[in-house]
Coordinates of C-alpha atoms in Angstrom, one line a residue:
Chain U
M1 CA 0.0 0.0 0.0
M2 CA 1.2 3.5 -0.9
K3 CA 2.2 5.7 2.0
H4 CA -0.2 8.5 3.0
L5 CA 0.6 12.0 2.1
P6 CA 1.7 14.2 5.0
P7 CA -1.0 16.7 6.3
T8 CA 0.7 19.7 4.7
L9 CA 0.6 18.2 1.3
R10 CA -3.0 17.0 1.5
R11 CA -5.8 18.9 -0.3
D12 CA -7.7 21.4 1.8
H13 CA -11.5 21.2 1.8
R14 CA -14.4 23.4 2.3
Y15 CA -17.7 22.0 3.6
L16 CA -20.9 23.8 2.5
K17 CA -24.4 23.0 3.9
I18 CA -26.8 23.5 1.0
S19 CA -30.5 23.4 0.6
I20 CA -32.2 22.3 -2.6
E21 CA -35.7 23.7 -3.2
A22 CA -37.6 21.9 -5.9
D23 CA -41.2 20.9 -6.5
E24 CA -40.5 17.3 -5.9
S25 CA -38.1 16.0 -3.2
K26 CA -34.8 14.7 -4.6
N27 CA -33.0 11.6 -3.5
F28 CA -29.3 11.4 -3.0
S29 CA -28.3 10.3 -6.5
E30 CA -30.5 13.0 -8.0
A31 CA -28.9 15.6 -5.8
V32 CA -25.5 14.5 -6.9
Q33 CA -26.5 14.9 -10.5
I34 CA -28.0 18.4 -9.9
I35 CA -24.8 19.6 -8.2
K36 CA -22.5 18.0 -10.8
Y37 CA -24.4 19.4 -13.8
A38 CA -24.7 22.8 -12.2
V39 CA -20.9 23.1 -11.9
K40 CA -20.3 21.5 -15.3
D41 CA -22.8 23.9 -17.0
F42 CA -21.1 26.9 -15.5
A43 CA -17.5 26.0 -15.3
G44 CA -17.1 23.2 -17.8
E45 CA -15.2 19.9 -17.3
K46 CA -12.0 21.7 -16.3
G47 CA -14.0 23.6 -13.6
L48 CA -15.6 20.4 -12.4
A49 CA -12.2 18.9 -12.0
E50 CA -11.0 21.9 -10.1
V51 CA -14.0 22.2 -7.8
Q52 CA -14.3 18.5 -7.1
P53 CA -17.7 18.6 -5.5
W54 CA -18.5 15.5 -3.3
L55 CA -21.9 15.0 -1.6
L56 CA -21.6 13.3 1.7
K57 CA -24.1 10.4 1.7
R58 CA -24.3 10.0 5.5
K59 CA -25.1 13.7 6.0
F60 CA -27.8 13.9 3.3
D61 CA -31.2 14.8 4.8
E62 CA -33.9 13.8 2.4
S63 CA -36.8 15.1 4.5
N64 CA -35.4 18.7 4.7
Q65 CA -33.6 18.5 1.4
Q66 CA -30.3 19.5 2.9
A67 CA -26.9 18.2 2.1
I68 CA -23.3 18.8 2.8
V69 CA -20.9 19.2 -0.1
R70 CA -17.2 18.9 0.2
I71 CA -15.3 21.0 -2.3
N72 CA -11.8 22.2 -3.0
K73 CA -11.0 25.1 -0.7
D74 CA -9.6 27.4 -3.5
Y75 CA -12.7 27.1 -5.6
E76 CA -15.4 28.0 -3.2
G77 CA -16.4 31.1 -5.2
L78 CA -16.6 29.2 -8.5
F79 CA -18.9 26.6 -6.8
R80 CA -21.2 29.2 -5.3
A81 CA -21.4 31.0 -8.6
S82 CA -22.3 27.7 -10.3
I83 CA -25.1 26.8 -8.0
T84 CA -26.8 30.3 -8.4
L85 CA -27.4 29.4 -12.0
A86 CA -28.5 25.8 -11.4
K87 CA -31.7 24.3 -12.7
Y88 CA -33.2 24.3 -9.2
K89 CA -32.9 26.8 -6.5
I90 CA -29.9 25.9 -4.4
I91 CA -28.8 28.1 -1.5
T92 CA -25.8 27.8 0.8
L93 CA -26.8 27.8 4.4
E94 CA -23.4 27.4 6.1
C95 CA -19.8 27.1 5.2
S96 CA -16.9 25.7 7.2
G97 CA -13.4 24.3 6.9
T98 CA -14.2 21.3 9.1
L99 CA -17.1 18.9 9.0
K100 CA -17.4 18.8 12.8
S101 CA -18.4 22.5 13.1
L102 CA -21.3 22.2 10.6
Chain V
M1 CA -24.4 38.7 5.0
T2 CA -25.4 41.7 7.0
G3 CA -25.9 45.0 5.2
F4 CA -27.1 43.2 2.1
H5 CA -29.8 45.0 0.0
D6 CA -31.7 43.9 -3.0
F7 CA -33.9 46.8 -3.9
F8 CA -35.9 45.3 -6.7
I9 CA -37.6 42.3 -5.1
N10 CA -41.1 41.8 -3.8
S11 CA -41.1 43.4 -0.3
N12 CA -43.2 40.5 1.1
L13 CA -40.3 38.2 0.4
E14 CA -38.0 40.2 2.7
Q15 CA -40.5 40.1 5.5
F16 CA -41.0 36.4 4.9
H17 CA -37.3 35.8 5.3
D18 CA -37.0 38.1 8.3
W19 CA -34.2 40.1 6.8
K20 CA -35.3 43.2 8.6
E21 CA -33.4 45.5 6.3
E22 CA -34.2 49.1 5.5
S23 CA -35.0 48.2 1.9
V24 CA -38.3 46.7 3.0
E25 CA -40.0 50.1 3.4
L26 CA -38.5 51.7 0.3
N27 CA -40.7 52.8 -2.5
T28 CA -39.0 51.5 -5.7
V29 CA -40.1 52.6 -9.1
I30 CA -38.9 51.0 -12.3
L31 CA -39.4 53.2 -15.4
D32 CA -39.8 52.0 -18.9
A33 CA -39.7 54.5 -21.8
S34 CA -39.1 54.4 -25.5
S35 CA -37.9 58.0 -26.0
W36 CA -35.9 60.6 -24.0
G37 CA -39.0 62.9 -23.8
E38 CA -41.1 60.1 -22.2
L39 CA -38.3 59.1 -19.8
K40 CA -37.7 62.7 -18.8
R41 CA -41.4 63.2 -18.1
K42 CA -41.7 60.0 -16.1
I43 CA -38.6 60.9 -14.0
T44 CA -40.1 64.3 -13.2
Q45 CA -43.4 62.7 -12.2
N46 CA -41.9 60.0 -10.0
R47 CA -38.8 61.6 -8.5
E48 CA -40.7 63.1 -5.5
K49 CA -42.6 60.0 -4.4
A50 CA -40.0 57.3 -5.3
D51 CA -37.1 56.5 -3.0
I52 CA -35.3 54.6 -5.7
L53 CA -35.8 55.4 -9.3
A54 CA -34.6 52.8 -11.8
F55 CA -34.8 52.7 -15.6
K56 CA -34.9 49.6 -17.8
G57 CA -32.1 50.1 -20.2
G58 CA -31.3 48.5 -23.5
D59 CA -31.5 51.3 -26.0
E60 CA -28.2 52.9 -26.9
K61 CA -29.3 56.5 -26.8
L62 CA -31.4 56.1 -23.7
N63 CA -28.6 54.3 -21.8
R64 CA -26.5 57.4 -22.5
K65 CA -29.2 59.8 -21.4
A66 CA -29.9 57.7 -18.2
V67 CA -26.3 57.8 -17.0
E68 CA -26.2 61.5 -17.6
E69 CA -29.3 62.0 -15.4
P70 CA -28.3 62.5 -11.7
R71 CA -32.0 62.1 -10.6
L72 CA -31.9 58.4 -11.6
D73 CA -30.5 55.9 -9.1
V74 CA -30.1 52.8 -11.2
L75 CA -29.8 51.8 -14.8
L76 CA -31.0 48.2 -15.1
H77 CA -29.6 45.8 -17.7
P78 CA -28.1 48.2 -20.3
E79 CA -27.0 45.1 -22.3
K80 CA -30.6 43.8 -22.8
N81 CA -31.5 42.8 -26.3
R82 CA -28.4 44.2 -27.7
E83 CA -25.5 42.8 -29.7
H84 CA -22.9 44.5 -27.5
S85 CA -22.7 45.3 -23.8
G86 CA -24.6 48.6 -23.9
L87 CA -21.8 50.5 -22.1
N88 CA -18.6 52.1 -23.2
H89 CA -15.9 54.1 -21.5
I90 CA -17.8 57.4 -21.9
L91 CA -21.0 56.0 -20.3
A92 CA -19.0 54.4 -17.5
E93 CA -17.3 57.7 -16.7
K94 CA -20.7 59.5 -16.8
A95 CA -22.2 56.9 -14.5
A96 CA -19.4 57.4 -12.0
E97 CA -19.8 61.2 -12.3
N98 CA -23.6 61.2 -11.7
Y99 CA -23.6 58.2 -9.4
V100 CA -26.1 56.2 -11.5
A101 CA -25.5 52.6 -10.5
I102 CA -25.5 50.0 -13.2
G103 CA -27.9 47.2 -12.3
L104 CA -26.9 43.6 -13.2
D105 CA -30.2 41.8 -13.5
F106 CA -29.8 38.2 -12.4
S107 CA -33.3 37.2 -13.6
Y108 CA -32.3 38.3 -17.1
L109 CA -29.2 36.1 -16.9
Y110 CA -31.1 33.2 -15.4
H111 CA -33.9 33.1 -18.0
S112 CA -31.7 33.9 -21.0
S113 CA -31.2 31.2 -23.6
R114 CA -27.6 32.4 -24.2
R115 CA -26.2 32.9 -20.7
D116 CA -22.7 32.9 -22.2
L117 CA -23.4 36.0 -24.2
V118 CA -25.0 37.8 -21.2
M119 CA -22.0 36.9 -19.0
K120 CA -19.6 38.1 -21.7
D121 CA -21.4 41.5 -21.6
W122 CA -21.4 41.5 -17.8
R123 CA -17.7 40.8 -17.8
K124 CA -17.0 43.7 -20.2
N125 CA -19.3 46.1 -18.3
I126 CA -17.7 45.2 -14.9
K127 CA -14.2 45.8 -16.3
L128 CA -15.2 49.2 -17.5
L129 CA -17.1 50.1 -14.3
E130 CA -14.1 49.0 -12.1
K131 CA -11.7 51.1 -14.3
Y132 CA -13.8 54.3 -13.9
N133 CA -14.9 53.5 -10.3
A134 CA -18.5 53.6 -11.3
P135 CA -21.2 52.0 -9.0
Y136 CA -22.9 48.7 -9.8
I137 CA -25.3 46.4 -8.1
I138 CA -26.7 43.0 -8.6
T139 CA -30.3 42.3 -8.2
T140 CA -32.4 39.1 -8.5
R141 CA -35.6 41.0 -9.1
A142 CA -37.4 38.1 -7.4
Q143 CA -41.2 38.2 -7.3
K144 CA -41.4 34.7 -5.8
S145 CA -39.5 32.9 -3.2
Y146 CA -37.8 30.4 -5.5
Q147 CA -36.3 33.2 -7.5
L148 CA -34.3 34.5 -4.5
R149 CA -30.6 33.7 -4.1
A150 CA -28.2 34.0 -1.2
P151 CA -26.1 37.3 -1.2
R152 CA -22.8 35.5 -0.9
D153 CA -23.6 33.3 -3.9
L154 CA -24.5 36.4 -5.9
A155 CA -21.3 38.1 -4.8
S156 CA -19.3 35.0 -5.9
L157 CA -20.9 35.3 -9.4
I158 CA -19.6 38.8 -9.6
N159 CA -16.2 37.8 -8.3
E160 CA -16.0 35.1 -11.0
L161 CA -16.7 37.7 -13.7
G162 CA -13.8 39.9 -12.5
G163 CA -15.6 42.4 -10.3
S164 CA -16.0 43.0 -6.6
G165 CA -18.9 41.0 -5.1
Q166 CA -18.9 43.0 -1.9
K167 CA -19.2 46.2 -3.8
A168 CA -22.2 44.9 -5.8
V169 CA -24.2 43.5 -3.0
K170 CA -23.3 45.7 -0.1
E171 CA -21.2 48.8 -0.6
T172 CA -23.1 50.4 -3.5
P173 CA -26.6 49.7 -2.1
S174 CA -25.6 51.2 1.3
K175 CA -24.3 54.3 -0.5
I176 CA -27.6 54.6 -2.4
L177 CA -29.4 54.4 1.0
E178 CA -27.2 57.2 2.2
R179 CA -28.2 59.3 -0.8
I180 CA -31.9 58.6 -0.1
K181 CA -31.5 59.8 3.5
K182 CA -29.7 62.9 2.2
R183 CA -32.5 63.6 -0.3
K184 CA -35.1 63.4 2.4
N185 CA -33.3 66.0 4.4
P186 CA -35.3 69.3 4.3
D187 CA -32.0 71.3 3.5
F188 CA -31.6 69.3 0.3
V189 CA -32.2 71.3 -2.9
N190 CA -30.6 69.5 -5.8
P191 CA -27.9 66.8 -6.2
G192 CA -24.8 68.6 -5.0
V193 CA -26.7 71.7 -3.7
D194 CA -27.7 72.0 0.0
E195 CA -29.3 75.0 1.7
V196 CA -26.9 76.4 4.3
K197 CA -28.5 78.1 7.3
E198 CA -26.5 80.9 9.0

């Protein structure tokens, strides 16, 4: 097994709590598609590779339609801009550098 | 985000979201005109009663007239239905001189079939406005709850297009509010003219 990277060389994350407002409630895989396509539509494939959005399955709240997305720290602005122009209304509720504080 | 203002949304939405901002009580009038004479007449009619007077831009000549008119507060979407961005260096300079804020209309961008072209125009306009230090704001013009967006998200969109998001969602709207307060002062005569009591 390859040796782990030291903490200083690891990628920094940003965790954003988002809320999806649509007529029908969305399940986890639909939410993933919505987020992914929102970034891809706005920023293209290169942007998607830079933002690296990742929805956390265990934190997905289907009843309230809230989710936590992990993104690359340096591309928070690009992610926020992308979701403003998404097909459904997505708003960010909270933002943090650690998952624990959300 | 505290201090955020979106002047052109349905005021019921602000109360619904408990924003408790000053913009709730403002009387905003958006003018639409096809000629300079009509626009001038409408400005004269509405200036006294309106707190914020905005004009729906899009026509080349009227865009120019609007930024030269200090009685107007906001020129909305100068790039609408045009092949180019609707602003140039002269208009940007005039907008800065007369403090007419250029309104970036998010609803126009969102419902446009060619978002790339609208964003191209926004990028060009923002570049000019930053160079001449002219004011600009972003508005969702939301009439229903699902059309609203979070202020930080709107600011990020401006930042991505090369502008200052803070300026668009916070600084310029608060300066416009200051101007409204100044205008309501009984000593106020005209823009730049105050009555001095001895």
